[in-house]
Tab-separated table of N, CA and C in Angstrom:
chain	number	residue	atom	x	y	z
A	15	MET	N	-10.793	5.107	22.824
A	15	MET	CA	-10.608	6.517	22.348
A	15	MET	C	-9.967	6.077	20.735
A	16	ILE	N	-10.824	7.025	20.063
A	16	ILE	CA	-10.468	6.709	18.797
A	16	ILE	C	-9.336	7.311	18.397
A	17	LYS	N	-8.509	7.215	17.287
A	17	LYS	CA	-7.406	7.162	16.823
A	17	LYS	C	-7.329	7.740	15.457
A	18	LYS	N	-6.800	8.908	15.135
A	18	LYS	CA	-7.112	9.386	13.522
A	18	LYS	C	-5.311	8.733	12.984
A	19	LYS	N	-5.509	8.765	11.317
A	19	LYS	CA	-4.345	8.063	10.932
A	19	LYS	C	-3.195	9.373	11.432
A	20	GLY	N	-2.124	9.056	11.536
A	20	GLY	CA	-1.123	9.751	11.861
A	20	GLY	C	-0.481	10.226	13.370
A	21	GLU	N	-1.288	9.649	14.014
A	21	GLU	CA	-1.372	9.722	16.081
A	21	GLU	C	-0.653	8.949	16.239
A	22	TYR	N	0.022	8.885	17.016
A	22	TYR	CA	0.821	7.599	17.633
A	22	TYR	C	-0.364	6.970	18.598
A	23	GLY	N	-0.208	5.553	18.028
A	23	GLY	CA	-1.180	4.542	18.518
A	23	GLY	C	-2.307	4.066	17.497
A	24	TYR	N	-2.046	4.756	16.521
A	24	TYR	CA	-3.170	4.240	15.547
A	24	TYR	C	-2.705	2.951	15.160
A	25	ARG	N	-1.795	2.182	14.866
A	25	ARG	CA	-1.470	1.036	14.342
A	25	ARG	C	-2.217	-0.056	15.420
A	26	LYS	N	-2.205	0.361	16.524
A	26	LYS	CA	-2.901	-0.683	17.596
A	26	LYS	C	-4.041	-0.074	17.579
A	27	TYR	N	-4.844	0.735	17.692
A	27	TYR	CA	-6.116	0.829	17.420
A	27	TYR	C	-6.848	0.430	16.084
A	28	PHE	N	-6.569	0.193	14.974
A	28	PHE	CA	-6.564	-0.029	13.685
A	28	PHE	C	-6.616	-1.515	13.985
A	29	LYS	N	-5.934	-2.264	14.328
A	29	LYS	CA	-5.769	-3.791	14.297
A	29	LYS	C	-7.073	-4.107	15.565
A	30	ILE	N	-7.569	-3.664	16.498
A	30	ILE	CA	-8.466	-3.750	17.744
A	30	ILE	C	-9.548	-3.734	16.684
A	31	LYS	N	-9.899	-2.372	16.078
A	31	LYS	CA	-11.167	-2.078	15.200
A	31	LYS	C	-11.538	-3.066	14.566
A	32	ASN	N	-10.456	-3.223	13.537
A	32	ASN	CA	-10.584	-4.353	12.956
A	32	ASN	C	-10.698	-5.653	13.072
A	33	ALA	N	-10.201	-6.236	14.329
A	33	ALA	CA	-10.379	-7.315	14.516
A	33	ALA	C	-11.340	-7.806	15.085
A	34	ILE	N	-12.080	-6.745	15.526
A	34	ILE	CA	-13.744	-6.811	16.274
A	34	ILE	C	-14.834	-6.685	14.785
A	35	ILE	N	-14.512	-6.210	13.992
A	35	ILE	CA	-15.704	-6.149	12.855
A	35	ILE	C	-15.384	-7.224	12.089
A	36	ILE	N	-13.817	-7.586	11.688
A	36	ILE	CA	-13.962	-9.033	11.163
A	36	ILE	C	-14.494	-10.184	11.958
A	37	GLY	N	-13.900	-10.125	13.635
A	37	GLY	CA	-15.068	-11.366	14.077
A	37	GLY	C	-16.408	-11.190	13.975
A	38	PHE	N	-16.636	-10.002	13.787
A	38	PHE	CA	-18.398	-9.923	13.414
A	38	PHE	C	-18.878	-10.680	12.062
A	39	PHE	N	-18.044	-10.118	11.384
A	39	PHE	CA	-18.455	-10.918	10.295
A	39	PHE	C	-18.277	-12.533	10.053
A	40	ILE	N	-17.075	-12.907	10.488
A	40	ILE	CA	-16.856	-14.590	10.665
A	40	ILE	C	-18.129	-14.927	11.324
A	41	LEU	N	-18.773	-14.627	12.527
A	41	LEU	CA	-19.575	-15.027	13.112
A	41	LEU	C	-21.189	-14.916	12.551
A	42	ILE	N	-21.343	-13.813	11.531
A	42	ILE	CA	-22.338	-13.273	10.740
A	42	ILE	C	-22.231	-14.855	9.720
A	43	ILE	N	-21.329	-14.964	9.002
A	43	ILE	CA	-21.049	-16.213	8.192
A	43	ILE	C	-20.991	-17.347	8.633
A	44	LEU	N	-20.670	-17.734	9.955
A	44	LEU	CA	-21.263	-19.102	10.261
A	44	LEU	C	-22.318	-19.098	10.548
A	45	LEU	N	-23.014	-18.300	11.078
A	45	LEU	CA	-24.541	-18.261	11.587
A	45	LEU	C	-25.280	-18.655	10.208
A	46	LEU	N	-24.963	-17.668	9.251
A	46	LEU	CA	-25.907	-17.798	7.533
A	46	LEU	C	-25.829	-19.382	7.094
A	47	PHE	N	-24.158	-19.760	7.582
A	47	PHE	CA	-23.934	-21.278	6.966
A	47	PHE	C	-24.698	-22.561	7.657
A	48	ILE	N	-24.336	-22.177	9.225
A	48	ILE	CA	-25.479	-23.419	9.753
A	48	ILE	C	-26.742	-23.124	9.786
A	49	ALA	N	-27.346	-21.857	9.664
A	49	ALA	CA	-28.491	-22.043	9.412
A	49	ALA	C	-29.050	-22.337	8.082
A	50	SER	N	-28.271	-22.332	6.791
A	50	SER	CA	-28.787	-23.000	5.603
A	50	SER	C	-28.587	-24.574	5.686
A	51	LYS	N	-28.019	-25.271	6.702
A	51	LYS	CA	-28.031	-26.129	6.755
A	51	LYS	C	-29.203	-27.027	7.284
A	52	ASN	N	-29.639	-26.227	8.504
A	52	ASN	CA	-30.916	-26.222	9.061
A	52	ASN	C	-32.522	-25.805	8.883
A	53	THR	N	-32.406	-25.536	7.429
A	53	THR	CA	-33.747	-24.763	7.070
A	53	THR	C	-34.064	-25.410	5.467
A	54	LYS	N	-35.134	-25.072	5.217
A	54	LYS	CA	-35.506	-25.841	3.507
A	54	LYS	C	-34.932	-25.292	2.721
A	55	GLU	N	-34.848	-26.216	1.741
A	55	GLU	CA	-34.382	-26.203	0.592
A	55	GLU	C	-34.254	-24.654	0.033
A	56	ASP	N	-35.200	-24.003	0.033
A	56	ASP	CA	-35.607	-22.629	-0.886
A	56	ASP	C	-34.711	-21.667	-0.398
A	57	ILE	N	-35.227	-21.764	1.339
A	57	ILE	CA	-34.460	-20.599	2.266
A	57	ILE	C	-32.924	-21.184	2.294
A	58	SER	N	-32.728	-22.406	2.449
A	58	SER	CA	-31.468	-23.084	2.277
A	58	SER	C	-30.335	-22.376	1.382
A	59	ARG	N	-30.579	-22.453	0.134
A	59	ARG	CA	-29.738	-21.613	-1.083
A	59	ARG	C	-29.513	-20.369	-0.877
A	60	ILE	N	-30.538	-19.565	0.035
A	60	ILE	CA	-30.224	-17.929	-0.407
A	60	ILE	C	-29.645	-18.004	0.825
A	61	LEU	N	-29.496	-18.477	2.251
A	61	LEU	CA	-28.598	-18.393	2.862
A	61	LEU	C	-27.337	-18.934	3.045
A	62	LEU	N	-27.131	-19.782	2.240
A	62	LEU	CA	-26.050	-20.177	1.566
A	62	LEU	C	-25.323	-19.095	0.841
A	63	VAL	N	-25.544	-18.776	-0.258
A	63	VAL	CA	-25.388	-17.573	-1.267
A	63	VAL	C	-24.985	-16.506	-0.030
A	64	SER	N	-25.937	-16.129	0.640
A	64	SER	CA	-25.795	-14.725	1.340
A	64	SER	C	-24.233	-15.041	2.267
A	65	SER	N	-24.424	-16.164	2.955
A	65	SER	CA	-22.898	-16.386	3.477
A	65	SER	C	-21.422	-16.269	2.670
A	66	ILE	N	-22.057	-16.508	1.428
A	66	ILE	CA	-20.638	-16.698	0.593
A	66	ILE	C	-20.522	-15.001	0.130
A	67	LEU	N	-21.463	-14.353	-0.019
A	67	LEU	CA	-21.172	-13.146	-0.272
A	67	LEU	C	-21.057	-12.002	1.147
A	68	THR	N	-21.504	-12.534	1.666
A	68	THR	CA	-20.698	-11.726	3.158
A	68	THR	C	-19.150	-12.057	3.274
A	69	VAL	N	-18.574	-12.826	2.860
A	69	VAL	CA	-16.737	-13.190	2.588
A	69	VAL	C	-16.493	-12.355	2.041
A	70	LEU	N	-16.900	-11.461	0.714
A	70	LEU	CA	-16.045	-10.489	0.288
A	70	LEU	C	-16.436	-8.982	0.836
A	71	PRO	N	-17.343	-8.575	1.669
A	71	PRO	CA	-16.618	-7.693	2.526
A	71	PRO	C	-15.541	-7.831	3.665
A	72	MET	N	-15.818	-8.994	4.151
A	72	MET	CA	-14.704	-9.107	5.179
A	72	MET	C	-13.566	-9.103	4.561
A	73	ALA	N	-13.208	-9.713	3.513
A	73	ALA	CA	-11.678	-9.985	2.879
A	73	ALA	C	-11.244	-8.364	2.858
A	74	ASN	N	-12.028	-7.660	2.380
A	74	ASN	CA	-11.727	-5.984	1.794
A	74	ASN	C	-10.796	-5.591	3.041
A	75	LEU	N	-11.242	-5.416	4.731
A	75	LEU	CA	-11.056	-5.485	5.888
A	75	LEU	C	-10.004	-5.683	6.268
A	76	LEU	N	-10.016	-7.776	5.551
A	76	LEU	CA	-8.939	-8.236	6.422
A	76	LEU	C	-7.503	-8.467	5.803
A	77	ALA	N	-7.383	-8.019	4.273
A	77	ALA	CA	-6.242	-7.426	3.467
A	77	ALA	C	-5.723	-6.648	4.390
A	78	PRO	N	-6.092	-5.246	4.955
A	78	PRO	CA	-5.090	-4.415	5.581
A	78	PRO	C	-4.538	-4.907	6.524
A	79	PHE	N	-5.486	-5.331	7.293
A	79	PHE	CA	-5.472	-5.949	9.156
A	79	PHE	C	-3.902	-6.496	9.021
A	80	LEU	N	-4.182	-7.596	7.720
A	80	LEU	CA	-2.988	-8.677	7.895
A	80	LEU	C	-1.744	-7.836	7.685
A	81	VAL	N	-2.145	-6.804	6.670
A	81	VAL	CA	-0.899	-6.057	6.394
A	81	VAL	C	-0.121	-5.113	7.723
A	82	VAL	N	-0.665	-4.636	8.609
A	82	VAL	CA	-0.515	-4.124	9.733
A	82	VAL	C	-0.311	-4.779	10.702
A	83	PHE	N	-1.166	-6.040	10.609
A	83	PHE	CA	-0.865	-6.925	11.839
A	83	PHE	C	0.610	-7.257	12.582
A	84	LYS	N	1.468	-7.509	12.025
A	84	LYS	CA	3.171	-7.412	12.567
A	84	LYS	C	3.929	-6.104	12.997
A	85	TYR	N	3.183	-5.267	12.443
A	85	TYR	CA	3.726	-4.036	12.910
A	85	TYR	C	3.548	-3.192	13.954
A	86	LYS	N	3.953	-2.824	15.062
A	86	LYS	CA	3.704	-2.212	16.087
A	86	LYS	C	4.292	-0.622	16.455
A	87	SER	N	3.794	0.174	17.129
A	87	SER	CA	4.358	1.821	17.540
A	87	SER	C	5.576	1.634	17.710
A	88	PHE	N	6.148	2.563	17.413
A	88	PHE	CA	7.641	2.943	17.773
A	88	PHE	C	7.746	3.248	19.480
A	89	GLU	N	8.863	2.926	20.228
A	89	GLU	CA	8.922	2.900	21.650
A	89	GLU	C	8.236	4.673	22.380
A	90	TYR	N	6.996	4.700	23.172
A	90	TYR	CA	6.621	5.569	23.555
A	90	TYR	C	7.640	6.567	24.030
A	91	GLU	N	8.102	6.581	25.055
A	91	GLU	CA	9.173	7.319	25.723
A	91	GLU	C	10.097	7.975	24.882
A	92	LYS	N	10.747	7.380	23.731
A	92	LYS	CA	11.658	8.135	22.806
A	92	LYS	C	10.618	9.268	22.176
A	93	ILE	N	9.549	9.385	21.780
A	93	ILE	CA	8.809	9.877	20.919
A	93	ILE	C	8.084	10.853	21.722
A	94	LYS	N	7.733	10.457	22.914
A	94	LYS	CA	6.682	11.489	23.678
A	94	LYS	C	6.796	12.838	23.652
A	95	LYS	N	7.922	13.496	23.504
A	95	LYS	CA	8.010	14.965	23.069
A	95	LYS	C	7.835	15.858	22.180
A	96	PHE	N	7.547	14.684	21.150
A	96	PHE	CA	6.631	15.011	19.902
A	96	PHE	C	5.478	14.890	19.511
A	97	LEU	N	5.078	14.191	20.678
A	97	LEU	CA	3.606	13.843	20.588
A	97	LEU	C	2.654	15.445	19.910
A	98	GLY	N	1.721	15.752	19.380
A	98	GLY	CA	1.042	17.219	19.234
A	98	GLY	C	1.772	18.031	18.357
A	99	ASP	N	3.017	17.974	18.316
A	99	ASP	CA	3.533	18.474	17.060
A	99	ASP	C	2.546	18.734	15.619
A	100	LYS	N	2.265	19.291	15.093
A	100	LYS	CA	1.969	19.156	13.637
A	100	LYS	C	3.268	19.220	12.699
A	101	HIS	N	4.110	18.988	13.174
A	101	HIS	CA	5.213	18.710	12.031
A	101	HIS	C	5.647	17.015	12.009
A	102	PHE	N	4.804	16.550	12.748
A	102	PHE	CA	4.885	14.918	13.081
A	102	PHE	C	3.721	14.069	12.500
A	103	LEU	N	3.945	12.690	12.346
A	103	LEU	CA	3.115	11.999	11.861
A	103	LEU	C	3.745	10.358	12.563
A	104	PHE	N	3.039	9.802	13.125
A	104	PHE	CA	3.151	8.473	13.581
A	104	PHE	C	2.538	7.139	13.183
A	105	ASP	N	3.044	6.172	12.615
A	105	ASP	CA	2.448	4.803	12.619
A	105	ASP	C	1.493	4.741	11.185
A	106	ILE	N	2.372	5.239	10.172
A	106	ILE	CA	1.938	5.359	8.773
A	106	ILE	C	2.242	4.133	8.058
A	107	ILE	N	1.658	3.273	7.285
A	107	ILE	CA	2.074	2.564	6.778
A	107	ILE	C	1.666	2.628	5.192
A	108	LEU	N	3.035	2.587	4.377
A	108	LEU	CA	2.698	2.760	3.072
A	108	LEU	C	2.950	1.574	2.418
A	109	THR	N	2.232	0.964	0.862
A	109	THR	CA	2.381	-0.155	0.623
A	109	THR	C	2.221	0.213	-1.034
A	110	MET	N	3.139	-0.710	-1.585
A	110	MET	CA	3.333	-0.862	-3.236
A	110	MET	C	3.382	-2.184	-3.851
A	111	LYS	N	3.427	-2.934	-4.437
A	111	LYS	CA	3.158	-4.397	-4.837
A	111	LYS	C	4.282	-4.810	-4.095
A	112	GLU	N	5.550	-4.479	-4.313
A	112	GLU	CA	6.653	-4.781	-3.968
A	112	GLU	C	7.229	-4.979	-2.811
A	113	GLN	N	6.686	-3.969	-1.746
A	113	GLN	CA	6.934	-3.911	-0.020
A	113	GLN	C	5.919	-3.109	0.644
A	114	VAL	N	6.173	-3.696	1.501
A	114	VAL	CA	5.136	-2.789	2.666
A	114	VAL	C	6.571	-1.683	3.324
A	115	MET	N	5.850	-0.284	3.835
A	115	MET	CA	6.761	0.582	4.159
A	115	MET	C	6.057	0.906	5.247
A	116	PRO	N	6.306	0.317	6.461
A	116	PRO	CA	6.100	0.894	7.980
A	116	PRO	C	6.865	2.224	8.198
A	117	LEU	N	6.205	3.469	8.218
A	117	LEU	CA	7.311	4.504	8.583
A	117	LEU	C	6.326	4.746	10.138
A	118	ASP	N	7.399	4.685	11.139
A	118	ASP	CA	6.841	4.739	12.577
A	118	ASP	C	6.912	6.504	12.799
A	119	ILE	N	7.926	7.288	12.212
A	119	ILE	CA	8.007	8.751	12.111
A	119	ILE	C	7.992	9.024	10.965
A	120	ILE	N	7.375	10.340	11.112
A	120	ILE	CA	7.764	11.256	9.673
A	120	ILE	C	8.062	12.329	10.139
A	121	TYR	N	8.743	13.543	9.915
A	121	TYR	CA	9.056	14.725	10.193
A	121	TYR	C	8.962	15.676	8.988
A	122	ILE	N	7.839	16.579	8.799
A	122	ILE	CA	7.934	17.275	8.029
A	122	ILE	C	8.268	19.032	8.199
A	123	ASP	N	9.518	19.251	7.750
A	123	ASP	CA	10.086	20.882	7.403
A	123	ASP	C	9.972	21.181	6.051
A	124	GLY	N	8.998	21.755	6.325
A	124	GLY	CA	8.863	22.587	5.059
A	124	GLY	C	8.905	21.787	3.755
A	125	LYS	N	9.702	21.836	2.976
A	125	LYS	CA	10.021	21.180	1.708
A	125	LYS	C	10.584	19.747	1.997
A	126	LYS	N	10.794	19.503	3.370
A	126	LYS	CA	12.008	18.471	3.547
A	126	LYS	C	11.265	17.318	4.396
A	127	ILE	N	11.220	16.176	3.982
A	127	ILE	CA	10.812	15.135	4.812
A	127	ILE	C	11.773	13.943	5.295
A	128	PHE	N	11.495	13.570	6.393
A	128	PHE	CA	12.413	12.778	7.192
A	128	PHE	C	11.828	11.929	7.977
A	129	ALA	N	11.727	10.283	7.474
A	129	ALA	CA	11.368	8.939	7.769
A	129	ALA	C	12.150	8.328	8.770
A	130	LEU	N	11.270	7.637	9.737
A	130	LEU	CA	12.233	6.286	10.140
A	130	LEU	C	11.086	5.060	10.025
A	131	LEU	N	11.898	4.094	9.063
A	131	LEU	CA	11.385	3.202	8.428
A	131	LEU	C	11.611	1.958	9.349
A	132	SER	N	10.675	0.967	9.814
A	132	SER	CA	10.806	-0.013	11.097
A	132	SER	C	11.115	-0.966	10.544
A	133	ASN	N	11.243	-1.114	9.086
A	133	ASN	CA	11.408	-2.955	8.449
A	133	ASN	C	12.747	-2.728	7.277
A	134	LYS	N	12.917	-3.970	7.067
A	134	LYS	CA	14.080	-3.635	6.050
A	134	LYS	C	13.986	-3.654	4.863
A	135	ALA	N	12.637	-2.908	4.331
A	135	ALA	CA	12.363	-2.427	3.222
A	135	ALA	C	13.479	-1.629	2.613
A	136	ASP	N	13.407	-1.226	1.214
A	136	ASP	CA	14.366	-0.586	0.696
A	136	ASP	C	14.271	1.043	0.666
A	137	LYS	N	15.359	1.900	1.496
A	137	LYS	CA	15.399	3.052	1.722
A	137	LYS	C	15.262	3.662	0.310
A	138	ASN	N	16.136	3.475	-0.501
A	138	ASN	CA	15.908	4.474	-1.573
A	138	ASN	C	14.338	4.116	-2.418
A	139	ARG	N	14.080	3.273	-2.710
A	139	ARG	CA	12.766	3.017	-3.318
A	139	ARG	C	11.650	3.584	-2.395
A	140	THR	N	11.591	3.269	-1.025
A	140	THR	CA	10.743	4.518	0.039
A	140	THR	C	10.768	5.493	-0.377
A	141	GLU	N	12.026	6.223	-0.635
A	141	GLU	CA	12.545	7.738	-0.804
A	141	GLU	C	11.489	7.914	-2.057
A	142	GLU	N	11.999	7.132	-2.841
A	142	GLU	CA	11.152	7.531	-4.561
A	142	GLU	C	9.925	7.371	-4.434
A	143	PHE	N	9.447	6.143	-3.598
A	143	PHE	CA	7.994	6.379	-3.700
A	143	PHE	C	7.370	7.553	-2.985
A	144	ILE	N	7.809	7.987	-2.253
A	144	ILE	CA	7.482	9.272	-1.141
A	144	ILE	C	7.362	10.387	-2.240
A	145	LYS	N	8.336	10.550	-2.538
A	145	LYS	CA	8.565	11.795	-3.703
A	145	LYS	C	7.724	11.681	-5.061
A	146	GLU	N	7.712	10.403	-5.454
A	146	GLU	CA	6.748	10.816	-6.706
A	146	GLU	C	5.191	11.155	-5.786
A	147	ARG	N	4.600	10.136	-5.028
A	147	ARG	CA	3.317	10.392	-4.812
A	147	ARG	C	2.819	12.114	-4.303
A	148	MET	N	3.875	12.839	-3.649
A	148	MET	CA	3.925	13.973	-3.730
A	148	MET	C	4.248	14.937	-4.836
A	149	LYS	N	4.930	14.455	-5.380
A	149	LYS	CA	4.663	15.266	-6.783
A	149	LYS	C	3.532	15.114	-7.407
A	150	ILE	N	2.753	13.847	-7.868
A	150	ILE	CA	1.773	13.770	-8.000
A	150	ILE	C	0.457	14.980	-7.057
A	151	GLY	N	1.294	14.928	-5.919
A	151	GLY	CA	-0.104	16.005	-4.966
A	151	GLY	C	0.414	17.957	-5.808
A	152	GLY	N	1.493	17.730	-6.517
A	152	GLY	CA	2.288	19.013	-6.814
A	152	GLY	C	3.147	19.679	-5.812
A	153	ILE	N	3.670	18.808	-4.987
A	153	ILE	CA	4.515	19.019	-4.144
A	153	ILE	C	6.327	18.374	-4.388
A	154	ASN	N	7.010	19.426	-4.747
A	154	ASN	CA	8.208	18.832	-4.996
A	154	ASN	C	8.932	18.804	-3.358
A	155	VAL	N	9.626	17.602	-2.850
A	155	VAL	CA	9.973	17.654	-1.450
A	155	VAL	C	11.554	16.835	-1.685
A	156	MET	N	12.329	17.085	-0.894
A	156	MET	CA	13.486	16.588	-0.484
A	156	MET	C	13.277	15.346	0.675
A	157	VAL	N	13.692	13.968	0.152
A	157	VAL	CA	12.698	12.936	1.240
A	157	VAL	C	13.958	12.093	2.052
A	158	LYS	N	14.002	12.156	3.213
A	158	LYS	CA	15.339	11.124	3.345
A	158	LYS	C	14.781	9.807	4.543
A	159	VAL	N	15.297	8.769	4.123
A	159	VAL	CA	14.385	7.956	5.292
A	159	VAL	C	15.579	7.218	5.708
A	160	CYS	N	15.314	6.910	7.116
A	160	CYS	CA	16.416	6.210	8.175
A	160	CYS	C	15.925	5.316	8.571
A	161	ASP	N	17.007	4.085	9.189
A	161	ASP	CA	16.356	3.049	9.807
A	161	ASP	C	16.678	2.808	11.250
A	162	ASN	N	17.389	3.869	11.851
A	162	ASN	CA	17.039	3.972	13.326
A	162	ASN	C	16.944	5.500	14.111
A	163	PHE	N	16.220	5.475	15.181
A	163	PHE	CA	16.132	6.665	15.859
A	163	PHE	C	16.949	7.257	16.034
A	164	ASN	N	18.469	7.249	16.215
A	164	ASN	CA	19.338	8.215	16.343
A	164	ASN	C	19.578	8.937	15.003
A	165	GLU	N	19.274	8.509	13.997
A	165	GLU	CA	19.582	9.057	12.688
A	165	GLU	C	18.526	9.978	12.459
A	166	ILE	N	17.521	9.923	12.546
A	166	ILE	CA	16.290	10.714	12.552
A	166	ILE	C	16.443	12.195	13.442
A	167	ASN	N	16.783	11.639	14.690
A	167	ASN	CA	16.582	12.770	15.572
A	167	ASN	C	17.523	13.869	15.467
A	168	LYS	N	18.715	13.317	14.513
A	168	LYS	CA	19.944	14.762	14.341
A	168	LYS	C	18.949	15.467	13.104
A	169	PHE	N	18.020	14.990	12.634
A	169	PHE	CA	17.286	16.263	11.209
A	169	PHE	C	16.177	16.955	12.143
A	170	ILE	N	15.778	16.210	13.338
A	170	ILE	CA	14.262	17.099	14.000
A	170	ILE	C	15.004	18.399	14.758
A	171	LYS	N	14.145	19.597	14.725
A	171	LYS	CA	14.958	20.565	14.926
A	171	LYS	C	13.375	21.343	15.591
A	172	ASN	N	13.535	22.297	16.117
A	172	ASN	CA	12.591	23.575	16.484
A	172	ASN	C	12.074	24.463	14.929
A	173	THR	N	11.047	24.288	14.625
A	173	THR	CA	10.672	25.148	13.211
A	173	THR	C	9.455	25.405	13.459
A	174	GLU	N	9.331	26.265	12.420
A	174	GLU	CA	8.080	27.137	12.187
A	174	GLU	C	7.916	27.287	10.514
A	175	ASN	N	8.334	26.556	10.068
A	175	ASN	CA	8.368	26.464	8.390
A	175	ASN	C	6.567	25.879	8.365
A	176	ASP	N	5.392	26.285	8.409
A	176	ASP	CA	4.062	25.356	8.032
A	176	ASP	C	3.913	25.345	6.592
A	177	GLU	N	5.158	25.570	5.498
A	177	GLU	CA	4.975	25.657	4.137
A	177	GLU	C	4.229	24.424	3.606
A	178	ASP	N	3.161	24.380	2.757
A	178	ASP	CA	2.626	22.772	2.124
A	178	ASP	C	2.451	21.320	3.302
A	179	LEU	N	2.362	22.081	4.818
A	179	LEU	CA	2.843	20.918	5.937
A	179	LEU	C	1.543	20.206	5.856
A	180	GLU	N	0.261	20.813	5.592
A	180	GLU	CA	-0.892	20.428	5.982
A	180	GLU	C	-1.537	19.559	4.310
A	181	GLU	N	-0.857	19.939	3.533
A	181	GLU	CA	-0.858	19.426	2.074
A	181	GLU	C	-0.158	18.058	2.462
A	182	ILE	N	0.963	17.957	2.973
A	182	ILE	CA	2.006	16.865	2.659
A	182	ILE	C	1.208	16.113	3.524
A	183	ARG	N	0.582	16.197	5.087
A	183	ARG	CA	-0.010	15.254	5.841
A	183	ARG	C	-1.073	14.721	5.218
A	184	ALA	N	-1.987	15.637	4.336
A	184	ALA	CA	-3.170	14.766	3.872
A	184	ALA	C	-2.731	13.748	2.865
A	185	ILE	N	-1.604	14.213	2.233
A	185	ILE	CA	-1.012	13.129	1.202
A	185	ILE	C	-0.704	11.684	1.939
A	186	PHE	N	0.197	11.935	3.050
A	186	PHE	CA	0.647	10.638	3.605
A	186	PHE	C	-0.485	10.199	4.320
A	187	LYS	N	-1.631	10.699	4.785
A	187	LYS	CA	-2.373	9.975	5.581
A	187	LYS	C	-3.388	9.290	4.105
A	188	SER	N	-3.822	9.715	2.791
A	188	SER	CA	-4.700	9.275	1.941
A	188	SER	C	-3.582	7.661	1.732
A	189	LEU	N	-2.540	7.978	1.365
A	189	LEU	CA	-1.590	6.680	1.265
A	189	LEU	C	-1.529	5.569	2.191
A	190	SER	N	-1.842	6.133	3.389
A	190	SER	CA	-1.954	5.036	4.552
A	190	SER	C	-2.721	3.913	4.766
A	191	VAL	N	-2.483	3.168	4.945
A	191	VAL	CA	-3.376	1.936	5.249
A	191	VAL	C	-4.231	2.253	6.328
C-alpha cells in the first residue's frame, strides 16, 4: 500500500521503496561493470563510464535513505486514535546541516504547532527552524516541541480550527525527507 508524507508508516514505506530502487541500481551498476570487463575495448569504455554515471542518481536516493534508516514510526497503539485526523502529521523528518529532526507526531491547532521529537536533537533549534520555515511561507505560528508522548498528549484536544491547516501541512511535507 502506498503511503504519503505525513501518514503513519511513511518511514517504513520510504525505507522499503528506496531499498528496492537502490538494490536495482546496484545490480545495474554491477552488470555494466562486469560487462565492461568482458567486452571489446571500445564498448568496454562506454559500459565502464555508464556504470560510473549510474552511481550519481543512486547517490541521490541513498543520502535520504541513510538519514531515515535508523528512525522507526512511533508506537501504533498510542496514536491509533489520532489516525485520519487532518490536524495530525506523522513520520516527518526535517533536516538541516547541523541536525536531523525526526518528528513522530505533529499536531496543528490553528496557529499553534505541537510536535514530538524522537531523538535528542535540540528542541529549541527545532522550534526555531519550524517557525522560520513557516514564516517564509507567510504563516506566523507558535511552536512547542516535546520529547515524550505524555507531554504532547496534554496539548492535543478536539479542535475545529482549520485556519491555515492545509498550508502548514503542505510546508511540513515539502520540508520532509
